[in-house]
Coordinates of C-alpha atoms and ligand atoms in Angstrom, one line a residue:
X1 CA 0.0 0.0 0.1
X2 CA 1.3 3.4 -0.9
X3 CA 2.0 5.7 2.1
X4 CA 1.5 9.4 1.5
X5 CA 4.3 11.8 2.1
X6 CA 2.3 13.5 4.9
X7 CA 1.6 10.2 6.7
X8 CA 5.3 9.2 6.5
X9 CA 6.3 12.7 7.9
X10 CA 3.8 12.5 10.7
X11 CA 5.1 9.0 11.7
X12 CA 8.7 10.2 11.8
X13 CA 7.7 13.2 13.9
X14 CA 5.7 11.0 16.3
X15 CA 8.4 8.4 16.7
X16 CA 11.2 11.0 17.1
X17 CA 9.3 12.9 19.8
X18 CA 8.7 9.8 22.0
X19 CA 12.4 8.7 22.0
X20 CA 14.9 9.4 24.7
X21 CA 18.4 8.2 23.9
X22 CA 20.8 8.4 26.9
X23 CA 23.7 6.8 28.7
X24 CA 24.6 6.4 32.4
X25 CA 27.9 7.7 33.5
X26 CA 29.4 6.9 36.9
X27 CA 32.5 5.7 38.8
X28 CA 32.5 1.9 39.2
X29 CA 30.4 0.7 42.1
X30 CA 28.3 3.8 42.3
X31 CA 25.3 1.8 41.3
X32 CA 25.0 2.1 37.5
X33 CA 24.0 -1.5 37.0
X34 CA 21.5 -1.5 39.9
X35 CA 19.9 1.7 38.5
X36 CA 19.7 0.3 35.1
X37 CA 17.9 -2.8 36.5
X38 CA 15.5 -0.6 38.5
X39 CA 14.7 1.5 35.4
X40 CA 13.9 -1.8 33.6
X41 CA 11.8 -3.0 36.6
X42 CA 9.8 0.3 36.7
X43 CA 9.2 0.3 33.0
X44 CA 8.1 -3.4 33.0
X45 CA 11.1 -4.5 30.9
X46 CA 12.0 -7.2 33.4
X47 CA 13.2 -9.7 30.8
X48 CA 16.1 -7.3 30.1
X49 CA 16.9 -6.6 33.8
X50 CA 18.3 -10.2 34.4
X51 CA 20.4 -10.0 31.4
X52 CA 22.0 -6.7 32.5
X53 CA 23.1 -8.2 35.8
X54 CA 24.2 -11.5 34.1
X55 CA 26.4 -9.4 31.9
X56 CA 27.9 -7.6 34.8
X57 CA 28.5 -11.0 36.4
X58 CA 30.1 -12.2 33.3
X59 CA 27.9 -15.2 33.0
X60 CA 26.8 -14.4 29.4
X61 CA 30.1 -14.6 27.8
X62 CA 30.3 -16.3 24.4
X63 CA 33.0 -14.8 22.4
X64 CA 36.7 -15.9 22.7
X65 CA 38.4 -12.6 22.9
X66 CA 36.0 -11.5 25.7
X67 CA 38.1 -13.7 27.9
X68 CA 39.8 -10.5 28.8
X69 CA 36.5 -9.1 30.0
X70 CA 35.9 -12.3 31.9
X71 CA 39.2 -12.5 33.5
X72 CA 39.0 -8.9 34.8
X73 CA 35.4 -9.1 35.7
X74 CA 34.6 -6.1 33.5
X75 CA 32.7 -5.3 30.5
X76 CA 34.5 -3.8 27.6
X77 CA 31.8 -3.9 24.9
X78 CA 28.9 -1.6 24.9
X79 CA 25.2 -2.7 24.4
X80 CA 22.0 -0.9 23.7
X81 CA 18.8 -1.5 25.6
X82 CA 15.5 -0.5 24.2
X83 CA 12.4 -0.4 26.3
X84 CA 9.1 1.5 26.6
X85 CA 7.7 3.6 29.4
X86 CA 4.1 4.8 28.7
X87 CA 4.2 6.4 25.3
X88 CA 7.9 6.9 25.4
X89 CA 10.6 4.7 24.0
X90 CA 13.9 4.7 25.8
X91 CA 17.3 3.8 24.3
X92 CA 19.9 3.3 26.9
X93 CA 23.5 3.0 25.5
X94 CA 25.6 1.2 27.9
X95 CA 29.2 2.3 28.4
X96 CA 31.9 0.1 29.9
X97 CA 31.9 0.4 33.8
X98 CA 35.5 -0.1 34.7
X99 CA 38.0 2.5 35.8
X100 CA 40.0 1.7 32.7
X101 CA 38.1 2.6 29.7
X102 CA 38.6 3.1 26.0
X103 CA 37.7 5.5 23.3
X104 CA 34.6 3.5 22.8
X105 CA 33.2 4.9 26.0
X106 CA 33.8 8.4 24.8
X107 CA 32.3 7.7 21.3
X108 CA 29.2 6.2 22.8
X109 CA 28.6 9.5 24.5
X110 CA 28.7 11.2 21.2
X111 CA 25.7 9.2 20.2
X112 CA 23.4 10.1 23.0
X113 CA 21.0 13.1 23.6
X114 CA 21.3 13.1 27.3
X115 CA 23.1 11.4 30.2
X116 CA 22.4 10.3 33.7
X117 CA 25.2 10.8 36.2
X118 CA 25.1 8.3 39.2
X119 CA 27.0 9.3 42.4
X120 CA 27.6 7.3 45.5
X121 CA 26.1 9.5 48.3
X122 CA 29.0 8.5 50.6
X123 CA 31.6 9.4 48.0
X124 CA 30.5 12.3 45.9
X125 CA 32.4 13.0 42.7
X126 CA 35.0 10.3 41.9
X127 CA 37.7 10.4 39.2
X128 CA 35.8 8.5 36.4
X129 CA 32.7 10.5 37.0
X130 CA 34.6 13.7 36.4
X131 CA 36.3 12.3 33.2
X132 CA 33.0 11.2 31.7
X133 CA 31.3 14.4 32.7
X134 CA 34.0 16.3 30.9
X135 CA 33.2 14.4 27.7
X136 CA 29.5 15.2 28.0
X137 CA 30.3 18.8 28.5
X138 CA 32.2 18.9 25.1
X139 CA 28.8 18.5 23.5
X140 CA 26.8 20.3 26.1
X141 CA 25.0 17.0 26.8
X142 CA 22.2 17.6 29.3
X143 CA 22.8 15.7 32.6
X144 CA 20.4 14.5 35.2
X145 CA 22.0 13.5 38.5
X146 CA 21.0 10.6 40.7
X147 CA 22.6 10.5 44.2
X148 CA 22.5 6.8 45.1
X149 CA 22.9 4.8 48.2
X150 CA 21.1 7.2 50.5
X151 CA 20.0 4.2 52.6
X152 CA 23.6 4.1 53.8
X153 CA 25.5 6.7 55.8
X154 CA 26.1 9.5 53.2
X155 CA 27.7 12.9 52.9
X156 CA 25.5 15.9 53.8
X157 CA 23.1 16.7 51.0
X158 CA 24.3 20.3 50.9
X159 CA 27.9 19.2 50.8
X160 CA 27.2 16.9 47.9
X161 CA 25.6 19.7 45.9
X162 CA 28.5 22.0 46.7
X163 CA 30.9 19.3 45.5
X164 CA 29.1 18.9 42.2
X165 CA 29.1 22.7 41.7
X166 CA 32.8 23.2 42.6
X167 CA 34.4 20.2 41.0
X168 CA 32.2 20.1 37.8
X169 CA 31.5 23.8 37.5
X170 CA 27.8 23.2 36.8
X171 CA 24.8 24.5 38.9
X172 CA 23.3 21.7 40.9
X173 CA 19.5 22.2 41.5
X174 CA 18.0 19.7 44.0
X175 CA 14.6 18.4 42.9
X176 CA 14.0 16.4 46.0
X177 CA 15.5 16.2 49.5
X178 CA 16.4 13.0 51.4
X179 CA 14.2 12.3 54.4
X180 CA 16.4 10.7 57.1
X181 CA 19.7 9.1 56.2
X182 CA 21.4 5.7 56.4
X183 CA 19.2 3.2 58.0
X184 CA 16.5 5.8 58.9
X185 CA 16.2 6.9 55.2
X186 CA 12.5 6.7 54.4
X187 CA 12.0 8.7 51.3
X188 CA 12.4 12.0 49.7
X189 CA 10.7 15.5 49.9
X190 CA 9.6 16.5 46.4
X191 CA 10.7 20.2 46.3
X192 CA 8.7 21.0 43.1
X193 CA 5.4 19.5 44.1
X194 CA 5.9 20.2 47.8
X195 CA 5.1 16.6 48.7
X196 CA 6.5 14.0 51.1
X197 CA 7.2 10.7 49.2
X198 CA 7.7 7.8 51.6
X199 CA 8.7 4.4 50.2
X200 CA 8.0 1.0 51.5
X201 CA 10.9 -1.5 51.5
X202 CA 10.4 -4.6 49.6
X203 CA 12.3 -7.8 49.9
X204 CA 15.7 -7.2 48.1
X205 CA 14.0 -4.5 46.2
X206 CA 12.9 -7.0 43.6
X207 CA 9.4 -5.5 43.4
X208 CA 8.3 -1.9 43.0
X209 CA 8.1 0.0 46.3
X210 CA 4.7 1.4 47.2
X211 CA 4.7 5.3 47.7
X212 CA 2.9 6.9 50.6
X213 CA 2.4 10.6 49.8
X214 CA 1.7 13.4 52.3
X215 CA 2.4 17.0 53.0
X216 CA 4.3 18.8 55.7
X217 CA 3.5 19.1 58.5
X218 CA 3.1 15.4 58.8
X219 CA 2.9 13.9 62.4
X220 CA 3.3 10.3 61.1
X221 CA 6.6 11.3 59.6
X222 CA 7.7 13.1 62.8
X223 CA 6.9 9.9 64.8
X224 CA 8.9 7.9 62.3
X225 CA 11.9 10.2 62.2
X226 CA 11.9 11.5 65.7
X227 CA 11.7 15.2 66.6
X228 CA 15.2 16.2 65.9
X229 CA 15.5 14.8 62.4
X230 CA 11.9 15.9 61.5
X231 CA 12.7 19.5 62.7
X232 CA 15.8 19.5 60.5
X233 CA 13.9 18.3 57.5
X234 CA 11.3 21.1 57.9
X235 CA 14.1 23.6 58.3
X236 CA 16.0 22.4 55.2
X237 CA 12.8 22.4 53.1
X238 CA 12.1 26.0 54.2
X239 CA 15.5 27.2 53.6
X240 CA 15.6 25.6 50.1
X241 CA 12.2 27.1 49.2
X242 CA 13.7 30.6 50.0
X243 CA 17.3 30.3 49.0
X244 CA 17.6 27.3 46.7
X245 CA 18.2 27.5 43.0
X246 CA 15.2 26.7 41.0
X247 CA 15.0 24.4 38.1
X248 CA 14.9 25.7 34.6
X249 CA 14.4 23.4 31.7
X250 CA 16.4 25.5 29.2
X251 CA 19.3 25.7 31.6
X252 CA 19.4 21.9 32.0
X253 CA 19.0 21.4 28.2
X254 CA 21.9 23.8 27.6
X255 CA 24.1 22.0 30.0
X256 CA 24.2 24.9 32.5
X257 CA 22.6 23.1 35.3
X258 CA 21.9 19.5 36.5
X259 CA 18.7 18.6 38.4
X260 CA 19.7 16.4 41.4
X261 CA 17.6 13.6 42.7
X262 CA 18.4 11.7 45.9
X263 CA 17.4 8.0 46.3
X264 CA 18.5 4.4 46.6
X265 CA 18.5 2.2 43.6
X266 CA 18.9 -1.0 45.6
X267 CA 15.8 -0.4 47.8
X268 CA 13.8 1.3 44.9
X269 CA 13.6 4.6 46.8
X270 CA 13.1 7.5 44.4
X271 CA 13.1 5.5 41.2
X272 CA 9.7 6.4 40.0
X273 CA 10.0 10.2 40.3
X274 CA 13.4 10.0 38.6
X275 CA 12.1 8.1 35.7
X276 CA 9.3 10.6 35.2
X277 CA 11.9 13.4 35.3
X278 CA 13.9 11.5 32.7
X279 CA 11.0 11.3 30.1
X280 CA 9.7 14.8 30.9
X281 CA 13.0 16.7 30.9
X282 CA 15.5 14.8 28.7
X283 CA 15.4 16.0 25.2
X284 CA 14.2 13.9 22.3
X285 CA 16.7 13.3 19.4
X286 CA 18.2 16.7 18.6
X287 CA 19.3 18.3 15.2
X288 CA 22.8 17.5 14.3
X289 CA 25.2 19.8 12.3
X290 CA 26.4 18.8 8.9
X291 CA 28.8 21.2 7.2
X292 CA 27.4 24.1 9.3
X293 CA 23.9 23.2 8.4
X294 CA 21.3 21.7 10.9
X295 CA 19.8 18.4 10.0
X296 CA 16.5 18.1 11.7
X297 CA 15.7 14.6 13.0
X298 CA 12.2 14.9 11.6
X299 CA 13.6 15.4 8.1
X300 CA 12.1 12.9 5.7
X301 CA 15.5 11.9 4.4
X302 CA 17.4 9.2 6.3
X303 CA 20.8 10.1 7.9
X304 CA 22.9 8.5 10.6
X305 CA 26.5 8.1 11.7
X306 CA 28.7 5.3 12.8
X307 CA 30.1 5.7 16.3
X308 CA 31.5 2.3 17.0
X309 CA 32.7 -0.7 15.1
X310 CA 33.2 -4.1 16.5
X311 CA 34.8 -7.1 14.7
X312 CA 34.2 -10.7 15.5
X313 CA 31.5 -10.1 18.1
X314 CA 30.1 -13.4 17.5
X315 CA 32.7 -16.2 16.7
X316 CA 30.0 -18.1 14.8
X317 CA 29.8 -15.2 12.4
X318 CA 33.3 -13.7 12.4
X319 CA 32.0 -10.5 10.9
X320 CA 32.1 -6.8 11.7
X321 CA 29.2 -4.8 13.1
X322 CA 29.0 -1.1 12.8
X323 CA 26.9 0.7 15.3
X324 CA 24.8 3.3 13.6
X325 CA 23.0 6.0 15.4
X326 CA 19.9 7.2 13.3
X327 CA 19.8 10.9 13.2
X328 CA 17.0 11.8 10.8
X329 CA 14.3 10.1 8.8
X330 CA 13.3 6.4 8.8
X331 CA 15.7 3.6 8.5
X332 CA 14.4 0.4 7.1
X333 CA 16.0 -2.9 6.4
X334 CA 17.2 -3.2 2.8
X335 CA 17.5 0.5 2.2
X336 CA 20.3 1.7 -0.1
X337 CA 22.6 4.3 1.4
X338 CA 25.7 6.3 0.5
X339 CA 28.5 7.7 2.7
X340 CA 31.1 10.3 2.1
X341 CA 33.8 7.6 2.2
X342 CA 31.8 5.3 0.0
X343 CA 29.7 7.2 -2.4
X344 CA 28.6 4.0 -4.1
X345 CA 25.2 2.8 -3.0
X346 CA 25.2 0.0 -0.5
X347 CA 22.1 -2.0 0.5
X348 CA 21.7 -2.5 4.3
X349 CA 19.9 -5.8 4.4
X350 CA 21.4 -7.1 7.6
X351 CA 20.3 -4.9 10.4
X352 CA 20.1 -5.8 14.0
X353 CA 19.2 -4.7 17.5
X354 CA 22.3 -5.3 19.5
X355 CA 22.4 -6.4 23.1
X356 CA 25.8 -7.9 23.9
X357 CA 26.3 -10.9 21.7
X358 CA 22.6 -11.3 21.1
X359 CA 21.2 -10.0 17.8
X360 CA 17.6 -9.5 16.8
X361 CA 16.8 -8.5 13.2
X362 CA 15.0 -5.3 12.9
X363 CA 12.8 -4.0 10.1
X364 CA 12.9 -0.2 10.8
X365 CA 14.3 2.4 13.1
X366 CA 13.9 6.1 13.9
X367 CA 16.0 9.0 15.0
X368 CA 17.6 8.2 18.4
X369 CA 17.8 4.4 17.7
X370 CA 20.9 2.4 17.3
X371 CA 21.1 -0.2 14.6
X372 CA 23.8 -2.8 14.3
X373 CA 24.6 -3.2 10.7
X374 CA 26.9 -5.9 9.4
X375 CA 29.6 -3.9 7.9
X376 CA 30.8 -5.1 4.5
X377 CA 34.2 -3.3 5.2
X378 CA 32.9 -0.1 3.5
X379 CA 32.2 2.0 6.5
X380 CA 34.5 3.5 9.2
X381 CA 34.0 5.2 12.5
X382 CA 32.6 8.7 12.0
X383 CA 31.0 8.0 8.7
X384 CA 27.8 9.6 8.0
X385 CA 25.3 7.4 6.0
X386 CA 22.5 9.1 4.0
X387 CA 20.0 8.5 1.3
X388 CA 19.4 11.9 -0.3
X389 CA 21.9 14.8 -0.6
X390 CA 25.3 14.2 0.9
X391 CA 25.4 14.7 4.7
X392 CA 28.6 14.8 6.8
X393 CA 28.1 15.2 10.5
X394 CA 30.6 16.9 12.7
X395 CA 33.3 14.3 13.3
X396 CA 33.5 11.8 16.0
X397 CA 36.5 12.8 18.0
X398 CA 39.9 11.1 18.3
X399 CA 40.6 11.3 21.9
X400 CA 43.9 12.5 23.4
X401 CA 45.8 9.2 24.2
X402 CA 47.3 9.0 27.7
X403 CA 49.1 5.6 27.5
X404 CA 51.8 4.3 25.0
X405 CA 53.5 1.0 24.4
X406 CA 55.6 -0.8 21.8
X407 CA 53.7 -3.8 20.3
X408 CA 56.2 -6.6 19.7
X409 CA 55.4 -9.3 17.2
X410 CA 56.5 -12.6 18.9
X411 CA 56.3 -14.6 15.7
X412 CA 58.2 -12.9 12.9
X413 CA 57.1 -15.4 10.2
X414 CA 53.5 -14.2 10.8
X415 CA 54.2 -10.5 10.1
X416 CA 51.4 -10.3 7.4
X417 CA 48.7 -11.4 9.9
X418 CA 50.2 -9.2 12.5
X419 CA 49.9 -6.1 10.4
X420 CA 46.5 -7.0 9.0
X421 CA 45.1 -7.6 12.5
X422 CA 46.6 -4.4 13.8
X423 CA 45.2 -2.5 10.9
X424 CA 41.7 -3.8 11.5
X425 CA 41.8 -3.1 15.1
X426 CA 42.9 0.4 14.4
X427 CA 40.1 0.8 11.8
X428 CA 37.7 -0.3 14.4
X429 CA 39.0 2.5 16.6
X430 CA 40.2 0.0 19.3
X431 CA 43.5 1.7 19.4
X432 CA 45.6 4.3 17.7
X433 CA 48.8 3.2 16.0
X434 CA 52.0 5.2 15.4
X435 CA 55.3 4.3 13.8
X436 CA 58.7 5.7 15.1
X437 CA 60.3 8.2 12.7
X438 CA 63.9 7.3 13.6
X439 CA 64.0 3.8 14.8
X440 CA 64.9 1.3 12.0
X441 CA 63.0 -1.6 13.7
X442 CA 59.9 0.4 13.1
X443 CA 57.8 -1.6 15.5
X444 CA 54.4 -0.1 15.9
X445 CA 53.6 2.0 18.9
X446 CA 50.2 1.8 20.4
X447 CA 48.5 4.8 21.9
X448 CA 45.3 4.5 24.0
X449 CA 43.0 6.3 26.3
X450 CA 43.1 3.4 28.9
X451 CA 45.8 0.8 29.4
X452 CA 43.4 -2.1 29.2
X453 CA 43.2 -1.6 25.5
X454 CA 46.8 -2.9 25.1
X455 CA 45.6 -6.3 26.7
X456 CA 42.6 -6.3 24.5
X457 CA 44.8 -5.8 21.4
X458 CA 47.1 -8.6 22.3
X459 CA 44.3 -11.0 23.2
X460 CA 42.4 -10.2 20.0
X461 CA 45.5 -10.6 17.8
X462 CA 45.9 -14.1 19.4
X463 CA 42.3 -15.3 19.1
X464 CA 41.3 -13.7 15.9
X465 CA 44.5 -13.5 13.8
X466 CA 46.5 -16.3 15.5
X467 CA 49.4 -14.0 16.3
X468 CA 51.4 -13.8 19.5
X469 CA 52.2 -10.3 20.4
X470 CA 53.4 -8.6 23.6
X471 CA 53.5 -5.1 25.1
X472 CA 56.3 -3.0 26.3
X473 CA 55.1 0.1 28.1
X474 CA 56.5 3.5 27.3
X475 CA 56.8 6.2 29.9
X476 CA 55.3 9.0 27.7
X477 CA 52.3 10.9 29.1
X478 CA 51.5 13.4 26.3
X479 CA 51.1 13.2 22.5
X480 CA 50.9 16.4 20.3
X481 CA 50.5 16.6 16.5
X482 CA 53.3 18.7 15.0
X483 CA 52.2 21.3 12.5
X484 CA 55.0 22.9 10.6
X485 CA 56.8 22.4 7.2
X486 CA 59.4 19.6 6.9
X487 CA 62.3 22.1 7.1
X488 CA 61.0 23.6 10.4
X489 CA 60.3 20.2 11.8
X490 CA 63.9 19.1 11.1
X491 CA 65.2 22.1 13.0
X492 CA 63.1 21.5 16.1
X493 CA 65.2 21.8 19.3
X494 CA 64.2 18.8 21.5
X495 CA 65.3 18.3 25.1
X496 CA 68.1 15.7 25.4
X497 CA 65.8 13.0 26.7
X498 CA 62.0 12.3 27.3
X499 CA 60.7 12.7 23.8
X500 CA 60.1 10.6 20.8
X501 CA 58.9 11.4 17.2
X502 CA 56.4 9.1 15.6
X503 CA 54.0 9.4 12.7
X504 CA 50.5 8.0 12.1
X505 CA 49.4 6.0 9.0
X506 CA 48.6 9.2 7.1
X507 CA 52.1 10.5 7.7
X508 CA 51.1 13.1 10.3
X509 CA 54.1 13.6 12.6
X510 CA 53.4 13.3 16.3
X511 CA 55.6 14.0 19.4
X512 CA 55.5 12.0 22.5
X513 CA 56.5 13.6 25.8
X514 CA 57.5 12.0 29.0
X515 CA 56.5 14.8 31.3
X516 CA 54.8 18.2 31.5
X517 CA 58.3 19.7 31.7
X518 CA 59.6 18.2 28.4
X519 CA 56.4 19.3 26.6
X520 CA 56.7 22.9 28.0
X521 CA 60.4 23.1 27.2
X522 CA 59.9 22.0 23.6
X523 CA 57.1 24.4 23.1
X524 CA 59.0 27.4 24.5
X525 CA 62.2 26.5 22.5
X526 CA 60.2 26.3 19.3
X527 CA 57.7 29.2 19.1
X528 CA 57.3 28.7 15.3
X529 CA 56.0 25.2 15.6
X530 CA 52.4 24.3 16.7
X531 CA 52.1 21.2 19.0
X532 CA 48.4 20.5 18.7
X533 CA 46.3 18.4 21.0
X534 CA 44.3 15.6 19.5
X535 CA 40.5 16.2 19.3
X536 CA 38.0 16.5 16.6
X537 CA 39.3 15.2 13.4
X538 CA 37.2 14.0 10.5
X539 CA 37.8 10.8 8.7
X540 CA 39.2 12.8 5.8
X541 CA 41.5 14.9 8.0
Ligands
G4P1 P1 28.2 -0.3 39.1 O1 27.4 -0.9 38.0 O2 28.1 1.2 39.1 O3 29.6 -0.8 39.2 O4 27.6 -0.7 40.5 P2 26.5 -1.8 40.9 O5 25.1 -1.3 40.5 O6 26.9 -3.2 40.5 O7 26.6 -1.6 42.5 C1 27.7 -1.8 43.2 C2 27.4 -2.3 44.6 O8 26.6 -1.3 45.3 C3 26.5 -3.5 44.6 O9 26.8 -4.3 45.7 C4 25.0 -3.0 44.7 O10 24.2 -4.0 45.3 C5 25.3 -1.9 45.7 N1 24.3 -0.8 45.6 C6 23.8 -0.2 44.5 N2 22.8 0.7 44.8 C7 22.7 0.7 46.1 C8 21.9 1.4 47.0 O11 21.1 2.2 46.6 N3 22.1 1.1 48.3 C9 23.1 0.3 48.8 N4 23.2 0.1 50.1 N5 23.8 -0.5 47.9 C10 23.7 -0.2 46.6 P3 27.8 -5.6 45.7 O12 27.8 -6.1 47.1 O13 29.1 -5.1 45.0 O14 27.1 -6.5 44.7 P4 25.8 -7.4 44.8 O15 26.3 -8.6 45.6 O16 24.9 -6.6 45.6 O17 25.4 -7.7 43.5

């Protein structure tokens, strides 16, 4: 049956406006997995909740190379959970939850429209929270904050808000206030609707908690808390209503403020109000820039970009899956697309919803959705796919590497497999690869955001390409791209030790520095040379 242009446009508009695509950022152990499970419990997607925990517990491991994941008890790969809540459709892009993380984590954050920041109430801002927050800030991604574990002794609520403001430089606006703390935590006071929300504990928090609503003054609550704690709550609430910052939707959406919710994911306290705020406040898929022009998600023309690539996810298939975030129009299985790097039309007839190793064929998708497409080797990270006039979204960034190592090939006879494997892993964005300018052995130098990537590379070279490789760490801490003509580069005055000159596959020269001092020295001695940080580069850069 022929569908009219208007009917198609209305459908795209409707499907776009009901989607919320987000990620959860946190330091390990703050409660990301538990909160994810509870979001699934409250939205009725229980069948997914078990799988989330199983993944964390590493029971659901099927692929060989994921042995690294299993051994370290961590999750390296990302997955996408899709579930409904009322009329809304939520896409939760999972990011690895270990202290050590890779460029994948960063790139996944490029594909969301908002983020949830989970803090442990006893710990406040921890190093990884800050790192991930900074990535969100690059794109002014709106952030909702959930302060978790309030059922345990926690820091003072005001101190937690102060810490968010001072360490992240963002206004923190409390939306509710904890009632009681530690074992006496009974619920939250909703500062917007001026309501007491008391939650009933359920066995192990496996079922939803009933909410008892009331207003202040509340003699039952006073009895429950005791006079001192009750008076304190009344005082806090009064003070916040006079002096507290108020929530403003534009401020949140522009990344200027973060609404803060207190609760306990484990005991289901505060999940429901938080979920409502998520669908009410978090933005639907947003327009994206392509060559300085805004592409509206509701445009009838399909476009999307590839933010992640993963080879050999399933040993039975031994193929490569490209993770595509739909940005505009409607995606449907079998559609013919083009990309800037591959202007020839390609038919996408193998499209999946990706959850870990599980794949489920999908027929269609809309802006905000993530589609796993089996990549016939044509696409790379950062590619924009389109059906109509060419679109090229602002690039997916290459992040500043912080760790460096020489990769030794232990089996010289297998040099072909070694280089082929390395090239594929580089293409996939698992690692950055440089080559020394002066060293005749020219062994590749790996550069990564997190050291774990080095183990992943060795393990994958072994299981997927049958090559034994080993790592020799290098003591460099900074990498800078050198911009100057060849003559000037040859005359650079380097400090006597603590630097190394390398180049990437495209021939771009890069300097590695062993300390802040060597970097500063070199910059000061060579004012005519630019030592650029890594950052946004396009695939054609
Ligand atoms: P993560 O994904 O951020 O790494 O954290 P995860 O949810 O796995 O939570 C880490 C630990 O904190 C878990 O305990 C979890 O049960 C606990 N936790 C999460 N939310 C709350 C909360 O609101 N209150 C309290 N008291 N604890 C919470 P575990 O002992 O490491 O694991 P498990 O044996 O409970 O699975």
